[in-house]
């Protein structure tokens, strides 16, 4: 059993991030919850659920692609909750479109949140993790970063970037007691996941591709993230775990 810990979860107002925040709280973590301003009602709702369990929850509004906001967020999290043991870089966006004609701003927006956001939140936490000789960094990539799907080349590139970043960072900070791992969700039923699932035919095609013959729920991602965040995974770093129900590609 992991002793009482603190975690910061980005993009925690809904979907996979909310499930992770609730799941970590259920495992005894006090949780700093991040999202953007317009998700205030949802984020406060998740915080309320956590507080009802007796754990502490702190809502922090910041765009993870904005360095100044990220630094202020991390400072506030440490001031209110104490040192952050685990960070889950979950905030992400998906804007679909074919490469031919993809606006430069869309490429930049997806890379900025998914890849640069992961880098900046991690970088802001590293000094305190290094000073303590302890840290768990769990980055939410995607099976899309391994093979991808049409109209998601920029999303795939951003998630491949997260995986490459994580593998190298694991080598840089391993000697300091900090682990860095990635979880790659498959097709999960969330607001973002619905992009792939709205059409019933596409939905059953995705279900048929999994060994378990179903689409995932946000809760399916929690256990693997909690494992990487825990002391049970003290000697596990630089890894990338698919959480996709066993998608079998022909
Ligand atoms: N749903 C899937 O099928 C799936 C599959 C693979 C990977 N993922 C990844 O899992 C993560 C969570 O996805 P989800 O399906 O829960 O999506 P979602 O859209 O339901 O939730 C994403 C959350 O991130 C927040 N967010 C967006 N931009 C932000 C920013 N700049 N700063 C802070 N927060 C921001 C959103 O407000 C939202 O709360 C993402 O990184 C996504 O790429 C999802």
Short mmCIF file of C-alpha atoms and ligand atoms in Angstrom, two decimals:
data_model
loop_
_atom_site.label_atom_id
_atom_site.label_comp_id
_atom_site.label_asym_id
_atom_site.label_seq_id
_atom_site.Cartn_x
_atom_site.Cartn_y
_atom_site.Cartn_z
CA UNK A 1 0.00 0.00 0.00
CA UNK A 2 1.39 3.34 -1.05
CA UNK A 3 1.59 5.82 1.85
CA UNK A 4 -0.38 9.10 1.68
CA UNK A 5 0.79 11.06 -1.32
CA UNK A 6 0.02 14.12 -3.40
CA UNK A 7 -0.64 14.24 -7.13
CA UNK A 8 -1.21 16.86 -9.80
CA UNK A 9 -3.51 15.82 -12.64
CA UNK A 10 -3.87 18.09 -15.67
CA UNK A 11 -7.07 18.23 -17.71
CA UNK A 12 -8.94 16.79 -14.73
CA UNK A 13 -12.42 18.27 -15.22
CA UNK A 14 -13.83 15.39 -17.27
CA UNK A 15 -13.08 12.18 -19.11
CA UNK A 16 -9.88 10.28 -18.41
CA UNK A 17 -8.36 13.06 -16.26
CA UNK A 18 -11.37 13.21 -13.93
CA UNK A 19 -11.34 9.42 -13.58
CA UNK A 20 -7.60 9.47 -12.77
CA UNK A 21 -8.02 12.24 -10.19
CA UNK A 22 -10.87 10.37 -8.49
CA UNK A 23 -8.99 7.09 -8.71
CA UNK A 24 -5.86 8.53 -7.11
CA UNK A 25 -7.94 10.14 -4.36
CA UNK A 26 -9.56 6.75 -3.70
CA UNK A 27 -6.03 5.38 -3.29
CA UNK A 28 -5.22 7.98 -0.63
CA UNK A 29 -3.76 10.86 -2.64
CA UNK A 30 -4.49 14.53 -2.06
CA UNK A 31 -4.98 15.90 -5.55
CA UNK A 32 -4.28 19.19 -7.32
CA UNK A 33 -6.73 19.33 -10.21
CA UNK A 34 -5.88 21.41 -13.26
CA UNK A 35 -7.97 22.56 -16.19
CA UNK A 36 -8.72 25.67 -18.20
CA UNK A 37 -11.01 28.42 -16.85
CA UNK A 38 -14.03 27.47 -18.89
CA UNK A 39 -14.14 24.04 -17.22
CA UNK A 40 -14.62 25.62 -13.77
CA UNK A 41 -18.03 24.07 -13.01
CA UNK A 42 -16.88 20.58 -14.01
CA UNK A 43 -13.54 20.87 -12.19
CA UNK A 44 -15.20 22.07 -8.99
CA UNK A 45 -17.57 19.10 -9.29
CA UNK A 46 -14.65 16.64 -9.40
CA UNK A 47 -13.00 18.44 -6.46
CA UNK A 48 -16.25 18.16 -4.49
CA UNK A 49 -16.38 14.42 -5.08
CA UNK A 50 -12.81 14.07 -3.85
CA UNK A 51 -13.38 16.19 -0.74
CA UNK A 52 -16.43 14.06 0.08
CA UNK A 53 -14.04 11.10 0.43
CA UNK A 54 -11.93 12.99 2.98
CA UNK A 55 -8.96 13.70 0.68
CA UNK A 56 -7.84 17.21 -0.13
CA UNK A 57 -8.56 18.64 -3.58
CA UNK A 58 -7.29 21.90 -5.02
CA UNK A 59 -8.58 23.44 -8.27
CA UNK A 60 -5.91 25.15 -10.35
CA UNK A 61 -6.82 26.95 -13.55
CA UNK A 62 -4.03 27.12 -16.09
CA UNK A 63 -3.48 26.52 -19.78
CA UNK A 64 -0.72 23.90 -19.79
CA UNK A 65 0.72 25.44 -22.95
CA UNK A 66 1.38 28.76 -21.17
CA UNK A 67 4.68 28.75 -19.24
CA UNK A 68 3.78 31.57 -16.83
CA UNK A 69 0.44 29.96 -15.96
CA UNK A 70 2.10 26.56 -15.50
CA UNK A 71 4.76 27.94 -13.17
CA UNK A 72 2.13 29.75 -11.09
CA UNK A 73 0.04 26.56 -10.96
CA UNK A 74 2.92 24.42 -9.72
CA UNK A 75 3.90 27.02 -7.11
CA UNK A 76 0.30 27.14 -5.85
CA UNK A 77 0.01 23.33 -5.76
CA UNK A 78 3.20 23.05 -3.67
CA UNK A 79 2.17 25.92 -1.38
CA UNK A 80 -1.26 24.42 -0.66
CA UNK A 81 -0.70 20.66 -0.76
CA UNK A 82 3.01 20.36 -0.03
CA UNK A 83 5.46 18.62 -2.33
CA UNK A 84 3.93 16.91 -5.35
CA UNK A 85 4.86 13.23 -5.50
CA UNK A 86 3.20 12.36 -8.80
CA UNK A 87 2.14 14.29 -11.86
CA UNK A 88 -0.19 12.93 -14.50
CA UNK A 89 0.13 14.91 -17.72
CA UNK A 90 -3.30 14.17 -19.13
CA UNK A 91 -4.52 17.46 -20.67
CA UNK A 92 -4.87 17.05 -24.39
CA UNK A 93 -6.80 18.13 -27.45
CA UNK A 94 -7.74 16.45 -30.70
CA UNK A 95 -8.68 18.49 -33.75
CA UNK A 96 -9.08 16.25 -36.79
CA UNK A 97 -8.17 17.18 -40.35
CA UNK A 98 -6.18 15.82 -43.28
CA UNK A 99 -2.56 16.93 -43.66
CA UNK A 100 -3.40 18.40 -47.05
CA UNK A 101 -4.69 21.83 -46.08
CA UNK A 102 -4.20 21.47 -42.31
CA UNK A 103 -3.91 25.03 -40.97
CA UNK A 104 -0.59 25.81 -39.32
CA UNK A 105 -2.48 27.10 -36.26
CA UNK A 106 -4.14 23.69 -35.79
CA UNK A 107 -0.76 21.93 -35.94
CA UNK A 108 0.61 24.43 -33.40
CA UNK A 109 -2.40 24.20 -31.06
CA UNK A 110 -2.26 20.39 -30.88
CA UNK A 111 1.50 20.30 -30.42
CA UNK A 112 1.37 23.11 -27.86
CA UNK A 113 -1.14 21.44 -25.53
CA UNK A 114 -0.23 17.77 -25.99
CA UNK A 115 3.56 17.90 -26.36
CA UNK A 116 4.74 21.28 -25.06
CA UNK A 117 2.23 21.21 -22.19
CA UNK A 118 3.64 17.88 -21.01
CA UNK A 119 7.16 19.30 -21.21
CA UNK A 120 6.35 22.52 -19.36
CA UNK A 121 4.38 21.01 -16.48
CA UNK A 122 7.10 18.40 -16.03
CA UNK A 123 9.88 20.98 -16.19
CA UNK A 124 8.16 23.14 -13.57
CA UNK A 125 8.00 20.18 -11.15
CA UNK A 126 11.47 18.78 -11.75
CA UNK A 127 13.47 21.06 -9.40
CA UNK A 128 11.42 20.03 -6.35
CA UNK A 129 11.36 16.35 -7.37
CA UNK A 130 15.13 16.41 -7.90
CA UNK A 131 15.73 18.13 -4.56
CA UNK A 132 13.71 15.45 -2.76
CA UNK A 133 15.07 12.53 -4.80
CA UNK A 134 11.54 11.33 -5.49
CA UNK A 135 9.01 11.74 -8.28
CA UNK A 136 6.54 9.87 -10.43
CA UNK A 137 5.80 11.32 -13.86
CA UNK A 138 3.01 9.61 -15.81
CA UNK A 139 2.31 10.93 -19.28
CA UNK A 140 -0.89 10.14 -21.14
CA UNK A 141 0.12 9.47 -24.74
CA UNK A 142 -2.12 7.44 -27.09
CA UNK A 143 -2.13 4.39 -29.28
CA UNK A 144 -2.61 7.12 -31.90
CA UNK A 145 1.02 8.07 -31.29
CA UNK A 146 2.12 4.60 -32.36
CA UNK A 147 0.12 4.05 -35.54
CA UNK A 148 -2.55 6.76 -35.71
CA UNK A 149 -5.56 7.18 -37.92
CA UNK A 150 -6.26 9.28 -41.00
CA UNK A 151 -6.91 12.97 -40.29
CA UNK A 152 -4.94 12.74 -37.03
CA UNK A 153 -1.33 13.06 -38.25
CA UNK A 154 -0.65 16.10 -36.08
CA UNK A 155 -2.27 14.42 -33.04
CA UNK A 156 -0.19 11.29 -33.70
CA UNK A 157 2.96 13.42 -33.98
CA UNK A 158 2.18 15.14 -30.67
CA UNK A 159 1.70 11.83 -28.86
CA UNK A 160 4.82 10.29 -30.43
CA UNK A 161 6.63 13.38 -29.13
CA UNK A 162 5.34 12.67 -25.61
CA UNK A 163 6.67 9.11 -25.80
CA UNK A 164 10.10 10.17 -27.07
CA UNK A 165 10.31 12.91 -24.45
CA UNK A 166 9.40 10.42 -21.71
CA UNK A 167 11.97 7.80 -22.74
CA UNK A 168 14.82 10.32 -22.70
CA UNK A 169 13.68 12.10 -19.53
CA UNK A 170 13.55 8.71 -17.79
CA UNK A 171 17.28 8.37 -18.47
CA UNK A 172 18.05 11.92 -17.31
CA UNK A 173 16.23 11.70 -13.98
CA UNK A 174 16.39 7.97 -13.16
CA UNK A 175 19.50 8.34 -10.98
CA UNK A 176 17.60 10.95 -8.93
CA UNK A 177 14.77 8.62 -7.91
CA UNK A 178 12.29 9.93 -10.46
CA UNK A 179 10.44 7.61 -12.85
CA UNK A 180 8.79 8.59 -16.13
CA UNK A 181 6.29 6.35 -17.89
CA UNK A 182 3.58 6.63 -20.53
CA UNK A 183 0.10 5.19 -20.72
CA UNK A 184 -1.42 4.88 -24.18
CA UNK A 185 -5.20 4.70 -23.99
CA UNK A 186 -7.01 3.05 -26.88
CA UNK A 187 -10.51 4.10 -27.84
CA UNK A 188 -12.11 5.46 -24.66
CA UNK A 189 -15.63 6.84 -24.38
CA UNK A 190 -15.10 10.53 -23.48
CA UNK A 191 -15.91 13.85 -25.13
CA UNK A 192 -12.70 13.47 -27.12
CA UNK A 193 -13.25 9.77 -27.82
CA UNK A 194 -16.66 10.49 -29.32
CA UNK A 195 -14.86 12.01 -32.32
CA UNK A 196 -13.99 8.43 -33.22
CA UNK A 197 -17.24 6.91 -32.00
CA UNK A 198 -20.21 9.03 -33.07
CA UNK A 199 -20.93 6.95 -36.11
CA UNK A 200 -22.32 3.52 -34.97
CA UNK A 201 -20.46 1.68 -37.72
CA UNK A 202 -17.12 3.17 -36.70
CA UNK A 203 -17.91 2.40 -33.10
CA UNK A 204 -18.61 -1.29 -33.73
CA UNK A 205 -15.56 -1.50 -35.99
CA UNK A 206 -13.38 -0.23 -33.12
CA UNK A 207 -15.03 -2.65 -30.67
CA UNK A 208 -14.37 -5.51 -33.07
CA UNK A 209 -10.68 -4.55 -33.24
CA UNK A 210 -10.20 -5.05 -29.50
CA UNK A 211 -9.53 -8.48 -28.02
CA UNK A 212 -12.13 -7.64 -25.36
CA UNK A 213 -14.77 -6.67 -27.92
CA UNK A 214 -15.59 -3.34 -26.30
CA UNK A 215 -14.79 0.36 -26.19
CA UNK A 216 -12.98 1.54 -23.04
CA UNK A 217 -14.32 3.66 -20.20
CA UNK A 218 -12.24 6.38 -18.51
CA UNK A 219 -12.03 4.17 -15.40
CA UNK A 220 -10.19 1.53 -17.44
CA UNK A 221 -7.18 3.87 -17.59
CA UNK A 222 -6.96 4.51 -13.84
CA UNK A 223 -5.30 1.31 -12.57
CA UNK A 224 -2.29 1.43 -14.91
CA UNK A 225 -1.74 5.14 -14.15
CA UNK A 226 -2.00 4.49 -10.41
CA UNK A 227 0.53 1.67 -10.74
CA UNK A 228 3.10 3.87 -12.48
CA UNK A 229 2.45 6.57 -9.84
CA UNK A 230 2.96 4.14 -6.96
CA UNK A 231 5.96 2.76 -5.14
CA UNK A 232 5.11 -0.67 -6.59
CA UNK A 233 6.55 0.73 -9.83
CA UNK A 234 9.75 2.04 -8.24
CA UNK A 235 11.96 0.11 -10.70
CA UNK A 236 9.77 0.67 -13.77
CA UNK A 237 10.71 3.63 -15.96
CA UNK A 238 10.85 4.67 -19.59
CA UNK A 239 7.92 2.35 -20.34
CA UNK A 240 4.87 2.77 -22.52
CA UNK A 241 1.80 0.69 -21.72
CA UNK A 242 -1.16 0.30 -24.06
CA UNK A 243 -4.50 0.39 -22.23
CA UNK A 244 -6.69 -0.43 -25.17
CA UNK A 245 -8.48 -3.71 -24.52
CA UNK A 246 -6.00 -5.47 -26.78
CA UNK A 247 -6.52 -3.77 -30.10
CA UNK A 248 -5.50 -6.23 -32.77
CA UNK A 249 -4.44 -4.69 -36.04
CA UNK A 250 -4.67 -6.79 -39.16
N1 LIG B 1 -10.57 9.34 -25.36
C1 LIG B 1 -9.72 8.61 -26.05
O1 LIG B 1 -10.11 7.73 -26.82
C2 LIG B 1 -8.22 8.82 -25.89
C3 LIG B 1 -7.38 7.89 -26.49
C4 LIG B 1 -6.01 8.04 -26.36
C5 LIG B 1 -5.49 9.10 -25.62
N2 LIG B 1 -6.32 10.00 -25.04
C6 LIG B 1 -5.70 11.08 -24.29
O2 LIG B 1 -6.19 11.09 -22.97
C7 LIG B 1 -6.18 12.42 -22.45
C8 LIG B 1 -7.55 12.77 -21.92
O3 LIG B 1 -8.48 12.70 -23.01
P1 LIG B 1 -10.05 12.61 -22.83
O4 LIG B 1 -10.53 11.60 -23.80
O5 LIG B 1 -10.42 12.50 -21.41
O6 LIG B 1 -10.41 14.05 -23.44
P2 LIG B 1 -11.42 15.19 -22.96
O7 LIG B 1 -11.49 16.15 -24.09
O8 LIG B 1 -12.68 14.60 -22.45
O9 LIG B 1 -10.62 15.83 -21.73
C9 LIG B 1 -9.46 16.58 -21.92
C10 LIG B 1 -9.33 17.57 -20.78
O10 LIG B 1 -8.16 18.36 -21.00
C11 LIG B 1 -8.51 19.73 -20.78
N3 LIG B 1 -7.62 20.62 -21.52
C12 LIG B 1 -7.61 20.84 -22.86
N4 LIG B 1 -6.69 21.76 -23.17
C13 LIG B 1 -6.12 22.14 -22.00
C14 LIG B 1 -5.10 23.07 -21.68
N5 LIG B 1 -4.49 23.80 -22.62
N6 LIG B 1 -4.73 23.20 -20.38
C15 LIG B 1 -5.34 22.47 -19.41
N7 LIG B 1 -6.32 21.57 -19.67
C16 LIG B 1 -6.70 21.42 -20.94
C17 LIG B 1 -9.94 19.83 -21.27
O11 LIG B 1 -10.60 21.00 -20.81
C18 LIG B 1 -10.53 18.53 -20.73
O12 LIG B 1 -10.96 18.66 -19.40
C19 LIG B 1 -5.71 13.31 -23.61
O13 LIG B 1 -4.33 13.57 -23.49
C20 LIG B 1 -5.99 12.47 -24.83
O14 LIG B 1 -5.18 12.82 -25.92
C21 LIG B 1 -7.68 9.89 -25.15
#
